[in-house]
PDB file of C-alpha atoms in Angstrom:
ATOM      1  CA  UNK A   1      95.465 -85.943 -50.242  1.00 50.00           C
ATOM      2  CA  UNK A   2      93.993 -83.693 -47.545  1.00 53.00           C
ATOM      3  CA  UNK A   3      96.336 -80.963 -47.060  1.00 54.00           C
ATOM      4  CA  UNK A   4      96.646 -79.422 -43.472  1.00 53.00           C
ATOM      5  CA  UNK A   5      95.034 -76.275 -42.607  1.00 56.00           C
ATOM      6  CA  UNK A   6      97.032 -73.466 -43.032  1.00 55.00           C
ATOM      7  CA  UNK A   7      99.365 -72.341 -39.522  1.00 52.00           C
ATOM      8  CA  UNK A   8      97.662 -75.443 -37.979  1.00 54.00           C
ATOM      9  CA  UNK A   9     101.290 -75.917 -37.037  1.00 52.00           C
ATOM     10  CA  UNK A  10     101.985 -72.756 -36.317  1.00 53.00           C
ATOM     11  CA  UNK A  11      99.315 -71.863 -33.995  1.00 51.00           C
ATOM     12  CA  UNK A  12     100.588 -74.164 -30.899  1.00 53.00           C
ATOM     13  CA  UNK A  13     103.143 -71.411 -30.369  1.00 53.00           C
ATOM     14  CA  UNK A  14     102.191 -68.275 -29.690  1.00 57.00           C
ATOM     15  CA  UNK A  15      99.599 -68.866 -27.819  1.00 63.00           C
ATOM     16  CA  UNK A  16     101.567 -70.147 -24.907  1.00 81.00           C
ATOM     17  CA  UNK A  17     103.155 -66.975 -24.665  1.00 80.00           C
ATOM     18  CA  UNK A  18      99.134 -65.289 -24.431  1.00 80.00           C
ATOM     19  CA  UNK A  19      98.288 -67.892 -21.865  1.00 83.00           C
ATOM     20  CA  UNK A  20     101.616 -67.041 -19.618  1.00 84.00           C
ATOM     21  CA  UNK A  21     100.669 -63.211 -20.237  1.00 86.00           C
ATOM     22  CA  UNK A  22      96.881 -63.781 -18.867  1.00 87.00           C
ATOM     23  CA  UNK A  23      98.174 -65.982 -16.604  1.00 86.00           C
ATOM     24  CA  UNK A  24     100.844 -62.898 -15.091  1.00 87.00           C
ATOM     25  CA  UNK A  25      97.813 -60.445 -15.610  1.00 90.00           C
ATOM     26  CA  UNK A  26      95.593 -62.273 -13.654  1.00 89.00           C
ATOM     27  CA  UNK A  27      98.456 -62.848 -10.492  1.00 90.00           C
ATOM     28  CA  UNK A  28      98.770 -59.214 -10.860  1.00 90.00           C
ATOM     29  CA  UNK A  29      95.171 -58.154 -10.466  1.00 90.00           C
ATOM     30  CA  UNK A  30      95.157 -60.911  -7.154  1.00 88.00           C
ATOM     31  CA  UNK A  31      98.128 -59.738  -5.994  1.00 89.00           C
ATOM     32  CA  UNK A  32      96.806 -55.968  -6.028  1.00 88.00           C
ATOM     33  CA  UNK A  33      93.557 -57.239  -4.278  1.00 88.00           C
ATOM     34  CA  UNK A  34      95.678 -58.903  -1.517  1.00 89.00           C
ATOM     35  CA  UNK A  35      97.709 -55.820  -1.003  1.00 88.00           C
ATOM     36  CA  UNK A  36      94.044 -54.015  -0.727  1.00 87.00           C
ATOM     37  CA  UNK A  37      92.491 -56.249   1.658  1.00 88.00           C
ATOM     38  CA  UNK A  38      95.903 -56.007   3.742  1.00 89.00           C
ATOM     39  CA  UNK A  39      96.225 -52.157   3.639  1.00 88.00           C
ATOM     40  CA  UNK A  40      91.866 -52.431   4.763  1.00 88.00           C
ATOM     41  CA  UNK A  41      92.979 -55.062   7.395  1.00 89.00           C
ATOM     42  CA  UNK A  42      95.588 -52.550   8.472  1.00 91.00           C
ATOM     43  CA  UNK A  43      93.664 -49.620   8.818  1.00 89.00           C
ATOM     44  CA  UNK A  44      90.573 -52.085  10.703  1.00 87.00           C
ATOM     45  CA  UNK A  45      93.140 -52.895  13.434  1.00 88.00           C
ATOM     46  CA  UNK A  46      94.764 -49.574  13.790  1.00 87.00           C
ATOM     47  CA  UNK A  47      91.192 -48.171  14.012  1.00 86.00           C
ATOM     48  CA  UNK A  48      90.267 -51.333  16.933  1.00 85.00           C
ATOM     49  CA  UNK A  49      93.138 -50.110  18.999  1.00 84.00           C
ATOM     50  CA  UNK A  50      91.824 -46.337  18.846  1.00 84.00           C
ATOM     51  CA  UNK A  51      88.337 -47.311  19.719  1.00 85.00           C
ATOM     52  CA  UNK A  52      89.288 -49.440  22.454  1.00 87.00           C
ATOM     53  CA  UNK A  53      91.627 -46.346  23.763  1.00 85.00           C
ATOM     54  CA  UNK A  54      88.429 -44.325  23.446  1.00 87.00           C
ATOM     55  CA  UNK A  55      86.369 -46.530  25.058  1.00 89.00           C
ATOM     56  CA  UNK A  56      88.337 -47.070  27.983  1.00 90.00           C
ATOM     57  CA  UNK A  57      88.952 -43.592  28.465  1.00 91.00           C
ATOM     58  CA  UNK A  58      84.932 -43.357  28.027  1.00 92.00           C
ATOM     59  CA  UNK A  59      84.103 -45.754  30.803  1.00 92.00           C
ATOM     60  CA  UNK A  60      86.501 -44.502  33.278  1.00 94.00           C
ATOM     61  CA  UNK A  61      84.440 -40.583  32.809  1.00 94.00           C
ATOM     62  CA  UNK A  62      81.205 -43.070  33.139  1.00 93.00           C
ATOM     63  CA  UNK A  63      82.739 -44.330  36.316  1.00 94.00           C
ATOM     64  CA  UNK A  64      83.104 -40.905  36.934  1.00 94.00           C
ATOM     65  CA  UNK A  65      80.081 -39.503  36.268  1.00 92.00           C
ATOM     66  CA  UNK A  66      78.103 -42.289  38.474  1.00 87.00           C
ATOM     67  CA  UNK A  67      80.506 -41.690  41.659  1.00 89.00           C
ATOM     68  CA  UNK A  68      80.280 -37.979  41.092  1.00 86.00           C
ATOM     69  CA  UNK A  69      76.929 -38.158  40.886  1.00 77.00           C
ATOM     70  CA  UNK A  70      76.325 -40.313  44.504  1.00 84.00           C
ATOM     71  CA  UNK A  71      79.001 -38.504  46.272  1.00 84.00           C
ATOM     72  CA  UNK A  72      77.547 -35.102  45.502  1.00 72.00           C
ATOM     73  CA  UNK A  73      73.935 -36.248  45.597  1.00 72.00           C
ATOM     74  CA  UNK A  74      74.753 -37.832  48.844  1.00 83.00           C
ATOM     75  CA  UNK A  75      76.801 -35.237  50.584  1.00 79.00           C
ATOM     76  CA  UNK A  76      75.424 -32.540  48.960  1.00 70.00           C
ATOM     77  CA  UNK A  77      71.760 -33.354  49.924  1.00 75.00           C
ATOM     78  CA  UNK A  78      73.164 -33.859  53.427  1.00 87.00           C
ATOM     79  CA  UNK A  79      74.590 -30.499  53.739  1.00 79.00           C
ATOM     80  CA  UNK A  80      72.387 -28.093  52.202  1.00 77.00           C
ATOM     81  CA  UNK A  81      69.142 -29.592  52.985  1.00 80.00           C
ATOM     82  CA  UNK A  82      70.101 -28.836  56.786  1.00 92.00           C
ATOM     83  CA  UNK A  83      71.722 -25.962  55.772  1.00 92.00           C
ATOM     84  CA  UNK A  84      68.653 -24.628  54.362  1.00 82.00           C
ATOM     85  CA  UNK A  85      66.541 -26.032  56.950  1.00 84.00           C
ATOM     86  CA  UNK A  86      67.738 -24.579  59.898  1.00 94.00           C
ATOM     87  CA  UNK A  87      67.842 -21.210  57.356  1.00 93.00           C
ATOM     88  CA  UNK A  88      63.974 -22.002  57.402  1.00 90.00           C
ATOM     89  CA  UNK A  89      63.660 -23.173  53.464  1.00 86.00           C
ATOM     90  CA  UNK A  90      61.013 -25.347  53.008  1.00 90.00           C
ATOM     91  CA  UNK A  91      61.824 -29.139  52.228  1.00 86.00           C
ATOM     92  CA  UNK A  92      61.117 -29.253  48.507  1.00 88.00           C
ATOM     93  CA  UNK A  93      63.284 -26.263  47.871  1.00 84.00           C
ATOM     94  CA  UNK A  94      66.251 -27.554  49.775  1.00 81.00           C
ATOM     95  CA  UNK A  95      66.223 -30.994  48.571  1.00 81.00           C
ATOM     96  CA  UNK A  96      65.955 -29.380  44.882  1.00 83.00           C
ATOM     97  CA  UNK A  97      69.635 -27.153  44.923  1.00 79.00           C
ATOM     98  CA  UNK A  98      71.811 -30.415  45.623  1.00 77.00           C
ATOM     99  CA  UNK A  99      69.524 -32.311  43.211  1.00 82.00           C
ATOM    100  CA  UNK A 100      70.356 -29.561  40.212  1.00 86.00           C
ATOM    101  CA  UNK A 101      74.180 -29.260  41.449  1.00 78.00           C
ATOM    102  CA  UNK A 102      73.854 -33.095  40.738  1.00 77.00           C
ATOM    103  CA  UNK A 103      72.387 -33.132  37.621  1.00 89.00           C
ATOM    104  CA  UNK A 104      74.698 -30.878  35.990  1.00 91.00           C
ATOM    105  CA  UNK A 105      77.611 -32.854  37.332  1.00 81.00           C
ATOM    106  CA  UNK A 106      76.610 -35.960  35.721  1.00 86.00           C
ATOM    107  CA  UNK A 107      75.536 -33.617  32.853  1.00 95.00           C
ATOM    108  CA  UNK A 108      79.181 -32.639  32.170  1.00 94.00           C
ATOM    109  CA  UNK A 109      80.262 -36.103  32.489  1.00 89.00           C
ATOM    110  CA  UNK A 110      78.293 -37.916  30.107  1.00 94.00           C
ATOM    111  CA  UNK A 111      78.915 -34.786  27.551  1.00 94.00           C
ATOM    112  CA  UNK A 112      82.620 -35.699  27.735  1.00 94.00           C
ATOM    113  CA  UNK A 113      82.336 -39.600  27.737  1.00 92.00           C
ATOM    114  CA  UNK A 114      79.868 -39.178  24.266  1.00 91.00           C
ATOM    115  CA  UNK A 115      82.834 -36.612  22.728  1.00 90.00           C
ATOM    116  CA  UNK A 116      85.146 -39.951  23.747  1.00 88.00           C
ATOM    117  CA  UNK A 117      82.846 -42.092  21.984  1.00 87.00           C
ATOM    118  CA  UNK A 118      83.046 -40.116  18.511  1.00 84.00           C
ATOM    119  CA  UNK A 119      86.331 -41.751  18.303  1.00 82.00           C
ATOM    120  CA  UNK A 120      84.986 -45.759  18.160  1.00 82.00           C
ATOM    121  CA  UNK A 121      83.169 -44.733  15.367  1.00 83.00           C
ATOM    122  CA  UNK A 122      85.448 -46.858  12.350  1.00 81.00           C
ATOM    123  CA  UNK A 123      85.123 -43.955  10.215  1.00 83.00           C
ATOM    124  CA  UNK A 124      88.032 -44.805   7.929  1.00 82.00           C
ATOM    125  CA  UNK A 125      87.566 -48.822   7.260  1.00 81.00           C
ATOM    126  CA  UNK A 126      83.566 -47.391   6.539  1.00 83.00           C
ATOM    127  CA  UNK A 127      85.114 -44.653   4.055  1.00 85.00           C
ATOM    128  CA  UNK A 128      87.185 -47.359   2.306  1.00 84.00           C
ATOM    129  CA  UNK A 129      84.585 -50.051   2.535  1.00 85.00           C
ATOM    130  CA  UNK A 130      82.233 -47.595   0.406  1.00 86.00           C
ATOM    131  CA  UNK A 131      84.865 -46.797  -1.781  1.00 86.00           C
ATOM    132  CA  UNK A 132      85.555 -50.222  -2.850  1.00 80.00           C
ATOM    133  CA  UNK A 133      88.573 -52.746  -2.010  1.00 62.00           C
ATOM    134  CA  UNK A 134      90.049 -51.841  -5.185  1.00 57.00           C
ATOM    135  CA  UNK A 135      89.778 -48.262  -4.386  1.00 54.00           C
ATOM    136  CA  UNK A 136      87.386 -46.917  -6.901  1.00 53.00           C
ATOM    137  CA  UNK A 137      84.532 -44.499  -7.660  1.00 52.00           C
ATOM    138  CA  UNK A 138      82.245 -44.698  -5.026  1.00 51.00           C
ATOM    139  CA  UNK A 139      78.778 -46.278  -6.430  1.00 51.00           C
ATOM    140  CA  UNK A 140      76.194 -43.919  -7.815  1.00 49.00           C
ATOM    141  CA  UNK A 141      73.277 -44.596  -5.319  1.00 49.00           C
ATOM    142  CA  UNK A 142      75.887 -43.771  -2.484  1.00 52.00           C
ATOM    143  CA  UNK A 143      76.496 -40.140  -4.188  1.00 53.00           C
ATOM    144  CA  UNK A 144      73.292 -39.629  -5.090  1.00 53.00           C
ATOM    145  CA  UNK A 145      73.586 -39.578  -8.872  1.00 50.00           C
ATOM    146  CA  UNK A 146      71.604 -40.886 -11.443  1.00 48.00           C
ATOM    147  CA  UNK A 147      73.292 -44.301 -12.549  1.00 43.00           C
TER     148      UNK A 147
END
């Protein structure tokens, strides 16, 4: 009396086979988003172990810098302000030459422990960040287009 749909039957097998291909398309797409966030993780630690060389190598011209700049504020003051006294230069005058020699030491200093400091700077996991995990267009507010 009531007759079955048409492929009613028929329909239970094929779409197995769709489920098992969404099913491998969809392990794929995590699979290529793991391999993204470990390449990112990757390129985070190799970027950790170049800041902290940088930073270390920043601190120790800080250290520098500081006993650089008591050693030849100290001994410097010493020496030219009685240099310069008993040359009969007023006081201001010969306390300001080891003051300036001083100031340019600690002047160099800091100029090379800030070039050091460029290097902590996680350039490359920011680059990739913008660009997406997947690897993508950047986003049009971050190139200034239109969207």
């Amino acid at each position: 009396m009531a007759e079955a749909e048409p492929g009613a039957g028929q329909g239970a097998g094929p779409l197995p086979d769709d489920a098992r291909a969404v099913l491998a398309a969809a392990r794929d797409a995590a699979a290529a988003h793991v391999g993204a966030l470990h390449a990112l993780r990757r390129l985070f630690a190799a970027e950790v172990g170049l800041a902290k060389a940088a930073l270390v190598q920043a601190l120790v011209f800080l250290l520098l810098a500081m006993v650089m700049l008591a050693t030849a504020y100290g001994l410097l003051t010493a020496l030219l302000v009685a240099g310069l006294r008993s040359a009969g230069a007023p006081w201001p005058l010969a306390i300001a030459i080891p003051l300036l020699l001083s100031l340019v030491l600690c002047g160099l200093a800091a100029w090379r422990a800030r070039a050091l400091l460029r290097h902590a700077d996680f350039e490359g996991t920011r680059r990739q960040i913008r660009k997406g995990l997947g690897g993508g267009d950047t986003p049009a507010a971050e190139t200034g287009e239109a969207p």
